[in-house]
Amino acid sequence: MILISLVLVAYAVLYAIAYALPQQRFLATSQVLLEENLNDKTFEPLETWLDKEQHVALYKLLANVAPGGRNVRNAAAGSVIASPSKEHPNYYYQWVRDAAITAATIVDVYANNSTTMQAGKLSHFLDTYSSLSYRIQHTDNPSGTFHDLSGLGEPKFHADGSAYTESWGRPQRDGPALRALTLMQYLQAYNASHPGLWAPNGDNWFRPLYNAAMPPDSVIKADLEYISHYWSRSGFDVWEEVDGLHFFTLMVTRRALRKGARIAAAFGDNGAARWYDFQAGEVDLFLRKFWDAEKKHLVATLESSRSGLDCSLLLGGLHGTDGDAEDHDTTFAPFSDEILVSLLALSFDQEDRFPINSVRFSLNRNGRNEEPRQLRGVGIGRYPEDVYNGYGNSPNGGNPWFLCTSASAQVLYLTASHLTMARNLTLSELNAPFYTSLLPTVSFSAGMTFSADDDIFQQVVGRLKDVADEYLAVVKRHADVEGSLSEQFDRVTGYERGAFDLTWSYGAFLQAFWARQRLLELNEGLE
Ligand code: NOJ
Ligand code: NOJ
């Protein structure tokens, strides 16, 4: 009930902002006003738009996937292209990372509905994705070969599956970890809907995916061998720019190794299970180095001259932990204090950095310097120092990205669900600044605890959802009228820019939307 009234209040605020704009002409840039006025969806309630957009996003995501996708007629079966854009910029390639993240979203759709007609198509795609992954793993490329597995670090391939041989930031070691995670999730989902298949010496359906043989002759095993042997070496980051050791890469590595250990054990590959678990433990310890006690937030890359604030921290939390109770690595989970305070610092930075963010909120707030400063849902880019504008480098700096804005929303929805289930909130030195910015009317301090029945607890959960909704309202505002999502939206005009129909933008939106739905269901269940 409280949640519903908070939602109503949130809409009232959104409407107020929308209607207030024309009278505040002097404050806003003319482009922003133009956009507000031309765009009918500005006046559509968020809920209505989200319900439409979930279908649009899935439809447009599948359009970039072969076989069957209308944008990828000539791509090899099993491929995912990053965007249909073939020039300015050319994103018509398969990045191992983007493909794995997209295929993971398809696994989620399949797992929730594994008996329908659509499920047959999805599982056909996932089977071809797995065969193409095998082929790509065995394709010699500038990162190396299959023989010593070094070639698995190659970040991108042509749409026909052949190697990309021009210069690039390589290797990138997050790809094999993400691909293994996706295929392990598929294996589990398939097994759940075909229980008869599972017998130690029975059907061979699983064999191409996982098999204990060494040297590896199955996709997942090859990826697990690769990451378990190469994780401590440097490589390029998720944004393909910096060579080093990265939070995102190691978070997805830890999770893949931990899950890999369980899968290996299920296949009776016990030596491998011990090895993967041992390496996961080492990665887990190593990950602690990414907490910067002076800065009081996580950093994206060790020994980097950048601030370290980065949307890849949020992505690391999201892709690097499972909701799953059997997962014992919850360090740096999306709801962890370290991720939440990092999100807070990143969000404040981006709010001040991008004109579209400050224009919007300077209207309805009592000055930006109020203390304590309140957390708002704004457009979030990759990192403060970014200069990539979607086509090349710009002296004006980068822009907000759809996928990072959705990821911010997802972190907060998951945190709200986590607290709802834990039924307890304990304040610490570390998390007090986050909760204070969430609810500045309360004087939070370390040591306070609130239980689910406390009014303040319910306000915290309500605010988490409302701020998450604000982030998604930003996605809504900058999407085009058809619901298309590109890579970025312009920091000044708010218009979409960079590769159009970016596959990952749709996947990130869907993940945030589903996290929101689970939160709403959880709250309904409790009423
Ligand atoms: C530079 C960007 O910063 C990087 O992230 C991107 O992958 C390449 N250009 C290619 O678009
Ligand atoms: C640039 C991004 O920085 C990178 O993460 C992504 O893989 C490629 N574009 C393709 O979408």
XYZ file of C-alpha atoms and ligand atoms in Angstrom:
549
model
C 0.000 0.000 0.000
C 2.781 2.388 1.004
C 4.547 1.423 -2.167
C 1.508 2.231 -4.270
C 1.075 5.651 -2.729
C 4.785 6.315 -3.197
C 4.408 5.370 -6.838
C 1.563 7.826 -7.182
C 3.617 10.554 -5.570
C 6.461 9.732 -7.944
C 4.162 10.147 -10.935
C 2.848 13.403 -9.581
C 6.437 14.629 -9.352
C 7.220 13.468 -12.876
C 4.144 15.203 -14.235
C 4.994 18.309 -12.301
C 8.453 18.343 -13.866
C 7.043 17.790 -17.331
C 4.431 20.537 -17.024
C 6.733 22.937 -15.256
C 9.203 22.971 -18.116
C 7.579 25.450 -20.524
C 7.440 28.145 -17.850
C 11.089 27.654 -17.064
C 12.298 28.370 -20.551
C 15.118 30.550 -19.330
C 16.660 27.691 -17.448
C 16.554 24.969 -20.031
C 18.316 24.725 -23.347
C 15.985 25.136 -26.286
C 16.808 21.681 -27.588
C 15.660 20.064 -24.402
C 12.364 21.928 -24.619
C 11.913 20.990 -28.219
C 12.392 17.397 -27.326
C 9.986 17.572 -24.390
C 7.254 19.148 -26.460
C 7.536 16.999 -29.534
C 7.597 13.807 -27.649
C 4.168 12.585 -26.615
C 5.584 9.855 -24.491
C 6.821 12.443 -22.017
C 3.241 12.653 -20.819
C 2.673 8.930 -20.733
C 2.871 7.382 -17.260
C 6.090 5.447 -16.723
C 4.215 2.227 -15.983
C 2.375 2.316 -19.321
C 5.555 3.006 -21.229
C 7.490 0.259 -19.436
C 4.826 -2.276 -20.285
C 5.088 -1.432 -23.960
C 8.842 -1.087 -23.951
C 9.451 -4.564 -22.532
C 7.940 -6.007 -25.728
C 9.675 -3.510 -27.992
C 13.024 -4.212 -26.339
C 12.750 -7.986 -26.666
C 11.573 -7.706 -30.259
C 14.413 -5.381 -31.194
C 16.968 -7.467 -29.334
C 15.894 -10.571 -31.260
C 16.143 -8.628 -34.529
C 19.931 -8.509 -33.989
C 20.268 -12.246 -33.474
C 20.749 -14.926 -36.160
C 19.157 -17.085 -37.364
C 15.915 -15.241 -37.948
C 16.692 -11.670 -36.926
C 15.673 -9.174 -39.558
C 18.841 -7.094 -39.135
C 21.270 -9.996 -39.479
C 20.244 -11.830 -42.645
C 23.827 -12.589 -43.653
C 25.310 -13.348 -40.279
C 26.362 -16.865 -39.268
C 23.693 -18.814 -37.364
C 24.193 -18.275 -33.649
C 25.596 -14.778 -33.913
C 24.595 -11.631 -32.103
C 25.644 -8.364 -33.667
C 26.335 -5.422 -31.375
C 24.217 -3.109 -33.556
C 22.951 -3.138 -37.162
C 24.957 0.051 -37.762
C 27.509 -0.689 -40.516
C 29.111 2.746 -40.602
C 29.435 5.805 -38.412
C 30.108 3.719 -36.331
C 30.546 0.192 -37.656
C 29.205 -2.109 -34.939
C 28.198 -4.909 -37.304
C 30.438 -7.425 -35.548
C 30.044 -9.980 -32.867
C 31.731 -8.968 -29.690
C 32.125 -11.995 -27.437
C 30.992 -9.872 -24.464
C 27.909 -8.288 -26.052
C 26.891 -11.651 -27.538
C 27.195 -13.488 -24.209
C 25.252 -10.807 -22.330
C 22.527 -10.845 -24.967
C 22.360 -14.649 -25.058
C 22.066 -14.620 -21.241
C 18.980 -12.436 -21.556
C 17.579 -14.931 -24.058
C 18.306 -17.762 -21.603
C 16.274 -15.852 -19.001
C 13.309 -15.578 -21.356
C 13.655 -19.263 -22.227
C 13.976 -20.362 -18.585
C 10.791 -18.552 -17.610
C 8.795 -20.018 -20.431
C 10.445 -23.146 -21.672
C 7.379 -24.887 -23.092
C 5.947 -22.412 -25.599
C 6.490 -22.191 -29.350
C 8.706 -19.194 -28.822
C 10.813 -21.273 -26.434
C 11.565 -23.692 -29.283
C 12.977 -20.836 -31.337
C 14.949 -19.458 -28.430
C 16.460 -22.803 -27.678
C 17.293 -23.248 -31.358
C 19.144 -19.928 -31.255
C 20.976 -20.957 -28.071
C 22.034 -24.261 -29.648
C 23.459 -22.425 -32.657
C 25.078 -19.844 -30.340
C 26.803 -22.720 -28.603
C 28.003 -24.286 -31.905
C 29.211 -20.950 -33.203
C 31.036 -20.335 -29.919
C 32.850 -23.628 -30.439
C 33.831 -22.559 -33.936
C 34.974 -19.124 -32.802
C 37.026 -20.622 -29.977
C 38.877 -22.695 -32.575
C 39.482 -19.807 -34.995
C 43.069 -18.523 -34.987
C 43.085 -14.794 -34.373
C 45.447 -11.965 -33.356
C 45.103 -12.866 -29.634
C 46.333 -16.414 -30.319
C 45.142 -19.931 -31.013
C 43.024 -22.657 -29.466
C 46.068 -24.799 -28.854
C 47.197 -22.892 -25.753
C 43.725 -21.305 -25.382
C 45.208 -17.811 -25.788
C 42.861 -17.180 -28.737
C 39.870 -17.238 -26.378
C 40.759 -13.711 -25.270
C 39.910 -12.290 -28.702
C 37.163 -9.672 -28.192
C 35.388 -9.517 -31.557
C 34.751 -11.430 -34.762
C 33.139 -10.674 -38.090
C 29.443 -11.452 -38.446
C 30.324 -14.568 -40.506
C 32.435 -15.881 -37.611
C 35.833 -15.178 -39.159
C 38.655 -13.453 -37.275
C 38.952 -9.664 -37.147
C 42.589 -8.945 -37.856
C 42.956 -5.163 -37.565
C 44.452 -3.539 -34.505
C 42.227 -3.570 -31.412
C 42.408 -3.500 -27.614
C 43.155 -7.192 -27.054
C 42.981 -9.561 -25.327
C 39.810 -8.980 -23.274
C 39.328 -11.678 -20.663
C 35.735 -10.988 -19.634
C 34.336 -12.587 -22.815
C 35.124 -16.247 -22.015
C 33.813 -15.841 -18.452
C 30.550 -14.303 -19.654
C 30.133 -16.915 -22.385
C 30.702 -19.767 -19.911
C 28.162 -18.218 -17.524
C 25.555 -17.905 -20.256
C 26.022 -21.467 -21.466
C 26.011 -22.855 -17.918
C 22.731 -21.047 -17.294
C 21.365 -22.494 -20.500
C 22.493 -25.948 -19.511
C 20.681 -25.593 -16.184
C 17.528 -24.184 -17.759
C 17.469 -26.908 -20.401
C 18.022 -29.563 -17.802
C 15.163 -28.191 -15.706
C 12.735 -28.510 -18.609
C 14.067 -31.861 -19.854
C 14.684 -33.769 -16.614
C 14.809 -37.127 -18.411
C 17.916 -36.096 -20.283
C 20.105 -36.051 -17.242
C 21.900 -39.308 -16.676
C 25.637 -39.588 -16.152
C 26.137 -41.871 -19.127
C 22.889 -41.089 -20.881
C 21.962 -38.688 -23.623
C 24.752 -36.790 -25.254
C 22.917 -33.490 -25.496
C 25.230 -31.974 -22.862
C 28.448 -33.226 -24.327
C 29.280 -30.300 -26.644
C 28.599 -27.933 -23.736
C 30.464 -29.684 -20.949
C 32.676 -32.686 -21.003
C 35.549 -33.549 -18.674
C 37.983 -34.412 -21.498
C 41.362 -32.673 -21.551
C 42.544 -30.926 -23.604
C 39.052 -29.447 -23.616
C 36.684 -30.394 -26.400
C 33.563 -28.686 -25.056
C 32.746 -24.973 -25.044
C 32.222 -24.377 -21.337
C 35.217 -26.448 -20.294
C 37.494 -24.548 -22.701
C 36.332 -21.202 -21.302
C 36.751 -22.393 -17.710
C 40.246 -23.663 -18.439
C 41.083 -20.342 -20.065
C 39.889 -18.120 -17.225
C 41.262 -20.379 -14.494
C 44.744 -20.148 -16.025
C 44.790 -16.583 -17.352
C 42.807 -14.473 -14.861
C 45.848 -12.953 -13.144
C 47.263 -11.574 -16.403
C 46.417 -8.108 -17.588
C 44.028 -7.492 -20.460
C 41.782 -4.765 -21.855
C 38.763 -3.596 -19.900
C 35.074 -3.895 -20.735
C 35.303 -0.539 -22.596
C 38.274 -1.835 -24.637
C 40.581 1.036 -23.735
C 42.791 0.250 -20.742
C 45.224 -2.631 -20.311
C 45.300 -3.824 -16.704
C 43.394 -5.758 -14.072
C 39.727 -4.869 -13.879
C 36.916 -5.211 -11.377
C 34.299 -6.180 -13.967
C 36.469 -8.839 -15.586
C 37.415 -10.419 -12.270
C 33.871 -10.319 -10.899
C 32.515 -12.288 -13.855
C 35.555 -14.584 -13.659
C 34.900 -15.406 -9.998
C 31.266 -16.185 -10.676
C 32.021 -18.333 -13.733
C 34.637 -20.333 -11.816
C 32.325 -20.883 -8.862
C 29.462 -21.980 -11.079
C 31.912 -23.994 -13.164
C 33.018 -25.885 -10.083
C 29.432 -26.925 -9.386
C 28.840 -28.000 -12.981
C 32.125 -29.930 -13.056
C 31.130 -31.756 -9.866
C 27.748 -32.601 -11.383
C 29.575 -34.235 -14.309
C 31.849 -36.167 -11.958
C 34.820 -34.019 -13.034
C 35.967 -33.714 -9.439
C 39.574 -32.657 -9.913
C 38.406 -29.801 -12.114
C 35.730 -28.853 -9.582
C 38.414 -28.449 -6.901
C 40.674 -26.469 -9.219
C 37.923 -24.049 -10.306
C 36.795 -23.557 -6.714
C 40.340 -22.920 -5.566
C 40.904 -20.322 -8.314
C 37.526 -18.711 -7.531
C 38.712 -18.277 -3.955
C 41.934 -16.649 -5.133
C 40.013 -14.270 -7.391
C 37.674 -13.484 -4.516
C 40.609 -12.456 -2.322
C 42.203 -10.477 -5.116
C 38.970 -8.555 -5.710
C 39.295 -6.899 -2.271
C 42.085 -4.767 -3.752
C 39.492 -2.847 -5.753
C 38.080 -1.228 -2.614
C 39.793 2.149 -2.191
C 39.562 3.037 1.490
C 40.625 6.639 0.906
C 38.242 7.345 -1.919
C 35.567 5.317 -0.132
C 34.400 3.640 -3.315
C 35.438 0.764 -5.558
C 37.764 1.431 -8.489
C 37.360 -0.081 -11.950
C 41.048 -0.767 -12.676
C 44.062 -1.221 -10.389
C 46.877 1.318 -10.671
C 44.970 3.560 -13.017
C 45.240 7.338 -13.182
C 41.471 7.632 -13.535
C 39.099 8.307 -10.628
C 37.991 4.667 -10.760
C 34.307 5.588 -10.667
C 32.776 3.641 -13.486
C 29.520 2.095 -14.590
C 31.472 -1.163 -14.954
C 31.464 -1.365 -11.139
C 27.680 -1.669 -11.254
C 27.907 -4.121 -14.153
C 30.452 -6.129 -12.156
C 28.007 -6.407 -9.261
C 25.146 -7.313 -11.588
C 26.910 -9.833 -13.820
C 29.337 -11.066 -11.179
C 26.917 -12.407 -8.573
C 23.858 -14.657 -8.627
C 20.599 -14.039 -6.842
C 20.939 -17.725 -6.105
C 21.146 -18.867 -2.468
C 23.738 -21.494 -3.330
C 26.162 -18.787 -4.405
C 28.478 -18.087 -1.523
C 30.246 -15.108 -3.121
C 28.064 -12.183 -2.192
C 30.962 -9.770 -1.755
C 30.253 -6.785 -4.023
C 26.757 -7.985 -4.843
C 24.508 -5.223 -6.246
C 23.027 -4.600 -2.789
C 26.416 -4.530 -1.035
C 27.505 -1.348 0.714
C 30.555 -1.042 -1.567
C 28.469 -1.094 -4.736
C 25.855 1.276 -3.301
C 28.348 3.948 -2.226
C 30.111 3.621 -5.592
C 26.792 4.123 -7.364
C 26.160 7.194 -5.212
C 29.513 8.789 -6.081
C 29.164 7.958 -9.781
C 25.619 9.272 -9.937
C 26.528 12.606 -8.303
C 29.437 12.988 -10.707
C 27.288 12.299 -13.754
C 24.473 14.513 -12.538
C 26.842 17.489 -12.376
C 28.698 16.576 -15.531
C 25.884 16.381 -18.073
C 23.750 19.455 -18.800
C 20.612 17.355 -19.460
C 20.831 16.051 -15.909
C 21.221 19.352 -14.145
C 18.703 21.203 -16.319
C 16.068 18.737 -15.332
C 16.586 18.730 -11.643
C 17.644 22.272 -10.902
C 13.999 23.183 -11.510
C 12.493 21.224 -8.687
C 15.111 21.166 -6.064
C 16.074 23.690 -3.449
C 19.454 24.362 -4.925
C 21.958 21.666 -5.630
C 24.179 22.418 -2.670
C 21.681 21.389 -0.044
C 23.146 19.026 2.547
C 22.797 16.123 2.670
C 22.599 15.862 -1.053
C 19.781 13.704 -2.349
C 20.273 10.785 -4.750
C 18.337 11.283 -8.003
C 17.833 9.083 -11.025
C 19.785 10.772 -13.824
C 21.494 9.794 -17.085
C 24.616 7.741 -16.329
C 27.596 7.348 -18.660
C 30.558 4.972 -18.602
C 32.972 6.977 -16.409
C 33.819 10.624 -15.698
C 36.903 10.839 -17.935
C 35.172 9.306 -20.985
C 35.621 11.157 -24.288
C 34.054 8.657 -26.704
C 30.923 10.287 -28.149
C 29.570 7.327 -30.103
C 31.415 8.140 -33.342
C 34.873 9.216 -32.250
C 36.577 11.141 -29.504
C 35.205 14.519 -28.549
C 36.886 17.348 -26.638
C 33.550 17.949 -24.896
C 33.664 14.534 -23.287
C 31.348 11.549 -23.342
C 27.618 11.170 -22.866
C 25.174 9.191 -20.786
C 24.569 5.617 -21.951
C 21.270 3.733 -21.895
C 22.838 0.547 -20.582
C 24.513 2.311 -17.656
C 21.334 4.198 -16.747
C 19.348 0.941 -16.776
C 22.060 -0.791 -14.738
C 21.749 1.915 -12.064
C 18.006 1.270 -11.861
C 18.567 -2.474 -11.650
C 20.997 -2.145 -8.739
C 18.414 -0.194 -6.743
C 15.505 -2.555 -7.531
C 17.644 -5.511 -6.474
C 18.629 -3.714 -3.282
C 14.973 -3.031 -2.491
C 14.157 -6.726 -3.033
C 17.128 -7.810 -0.984
C 16.120 -5.628 1.978
C 12.503 -6.745 1.684
C 13.579 -10.354 2.001
C 16.199 -9.736 4.685
C 13.606 -7.732 6.709
C 16.441 -5.801 8.326
C 18.594 -2.788 7.596
C 21.728 -2.150 9.634
C 23.575 1.119 9.234
C 27.372 1.204 9.220
C 30.081 3.860 8.708
C 30.294 2.560 5.184
C 26.662 2.615 4.106
C 25.362 5.578 6.139
C 26.170 8.122 3.385
C 24.187 6.108 0.853
C 21.071 5.761 2.999
C 21.331 9.400 4.070
C 21.306 10.530 0.451
C 18.408 8.242 -0.222
C 16.357 9.654 2.659
C 17.885 12.976 3.753
C 15.113 13.680 6.244
C 16.400 10.941 8.552
C 19.631 11.283 10.554
C 21.141 7.886 9.901
C 24.231 6.835 11.789
C 26.349 3.741 12.149
C 24.915 1.100 14.438
C 21.214 1.920 13.917
C 19.057 -0.993 12.862
C 15.572 -1.047 11.414
C 13.281 -4.006 11.029
C 10.705 -4.553 8.318
C 7.883 -3.125 10.452
C 9.622 0.199 11.037
C 8.249 3.100 9.126
C 11.782 4.186 8.156
C 12.541 0.750 6.748
C 9.505 1.000 4.509
C 10.448 4.497 3.450
C 13.918 3.270 2.464
C 12.467 0.479 0.339
C 9.984 2.899 -1.231
C 12.722 5.410 -2.043
C 14.935 2.730 -3.591
C 12.132 1.897 -5.949
C 11.296 5.519 -6.693
C 14.880 6.491 -7.514
C 15.230 3.364 -9.660
C 12.059 4.460 -11.455
C 13.639 7.879 -11.983
C 16.560 6.225 -13.798
C 14.120 4.328 -16.008
C 12.165 7.531 -16.589
C 15.399 8.920 -18.036
C 15.614 5.929 -20.396
C 12.005 6.593 -21.395
C 12.617 10.286 -21.964
C 15.555 9.727 -24.304
C 14.260 6.694 -26.191
C 12.713 7.581 -29.518
C 8.948 7.389 -30.069
C 9.166 3.792 -31.254
C 11.084 2.786 -28.167
C 14.407 2.345 -29.980
C 17.537 2.569 -27.858
C 20.927 3.513 -29.252
C 24.199 3.419 -27.315
C 24.256 6.958 -25.886
C 22.099 10.057 -25.569
C 23.535 13.493 -26.041
C 24.702 15.253 -22.895
C 23.228 18.581 -24.093
C 20.317 17.866 -26.443
C 19.249 14.511 -25.006
C 18.895 13.006 -28.465
C 20.116 9.501 -29.173
C 23.617 9.109 -30.533
C 26.184 6.415 -31.272
C 25.322 3.006 -32.715
C 21.542 2.728 -33.179
C 19.543 -0.228 -31.859
C 22.412 -1.305 -29.625
C 21.606 -4.903 -28.660
C 23.082 -4.477 -25.182
C 20.890 -1.403 -24.492
C 17.788 -3.579 -24.920
C 19.162 -6.379 -22.752
C 20.121 -3.978 -19.968
C 16.671 -2.388 -20.079
C 14.983 -5.803 -19.869
C 17.094 -6.856 -16.897
C 16.151 -3.663 -15.043
C 12.498 -4.101 -15.970
C 12.439 -7.699 -14.717
C 14.136 -6.697 -11.471
C 11.360 -4.118 -11.049
C 8.660 -6.710 -11.691
C 10.162 -9.092 -9.144
C 10.202 -6.315 -6.563
C 6.545 -5.485 -7.219
C 5.590 -9.169 -6.965
C 7.516 -9.518 -3.730
C 5.682 -6.562 -2.228
C 2.308 -7.848 -3.388
C 3.108 -11.173 -1.794
C 3.797 -9.473 1.524
C 0.613 -7.428 1.661
C 36.417 3.745 -28.518
C 35.539 3.429 -27.361
O 35.898 4.115 -26.212
C 35.517 1.973 -27.123
O 34.771 1.663 -26.007
C 34.963 1.316 -28.327
O 34.911 -0.047 -28.148
C 35.801 1.644 -29.554
N 36.024 3.048 -29.678
C 35.126 1.121 -30.806
O 33.885 1.675 -31.005
C 31.905 -0.182 -27.078
C 31.823 -0.610 -25.665
O 32.737 0.129 -24.920
C 32.101 -2.086 -25.525
O 31.896 -2.476 -24.196
C 31.198 -2.882 -26.426
O 31.552 -4.234 -26.356
C 31.286 -2.397 -27.854
N 31.119 -0.977 -27.935
C 30.222 -3.050 -28.717
O 28.947 -2.748 -28.240
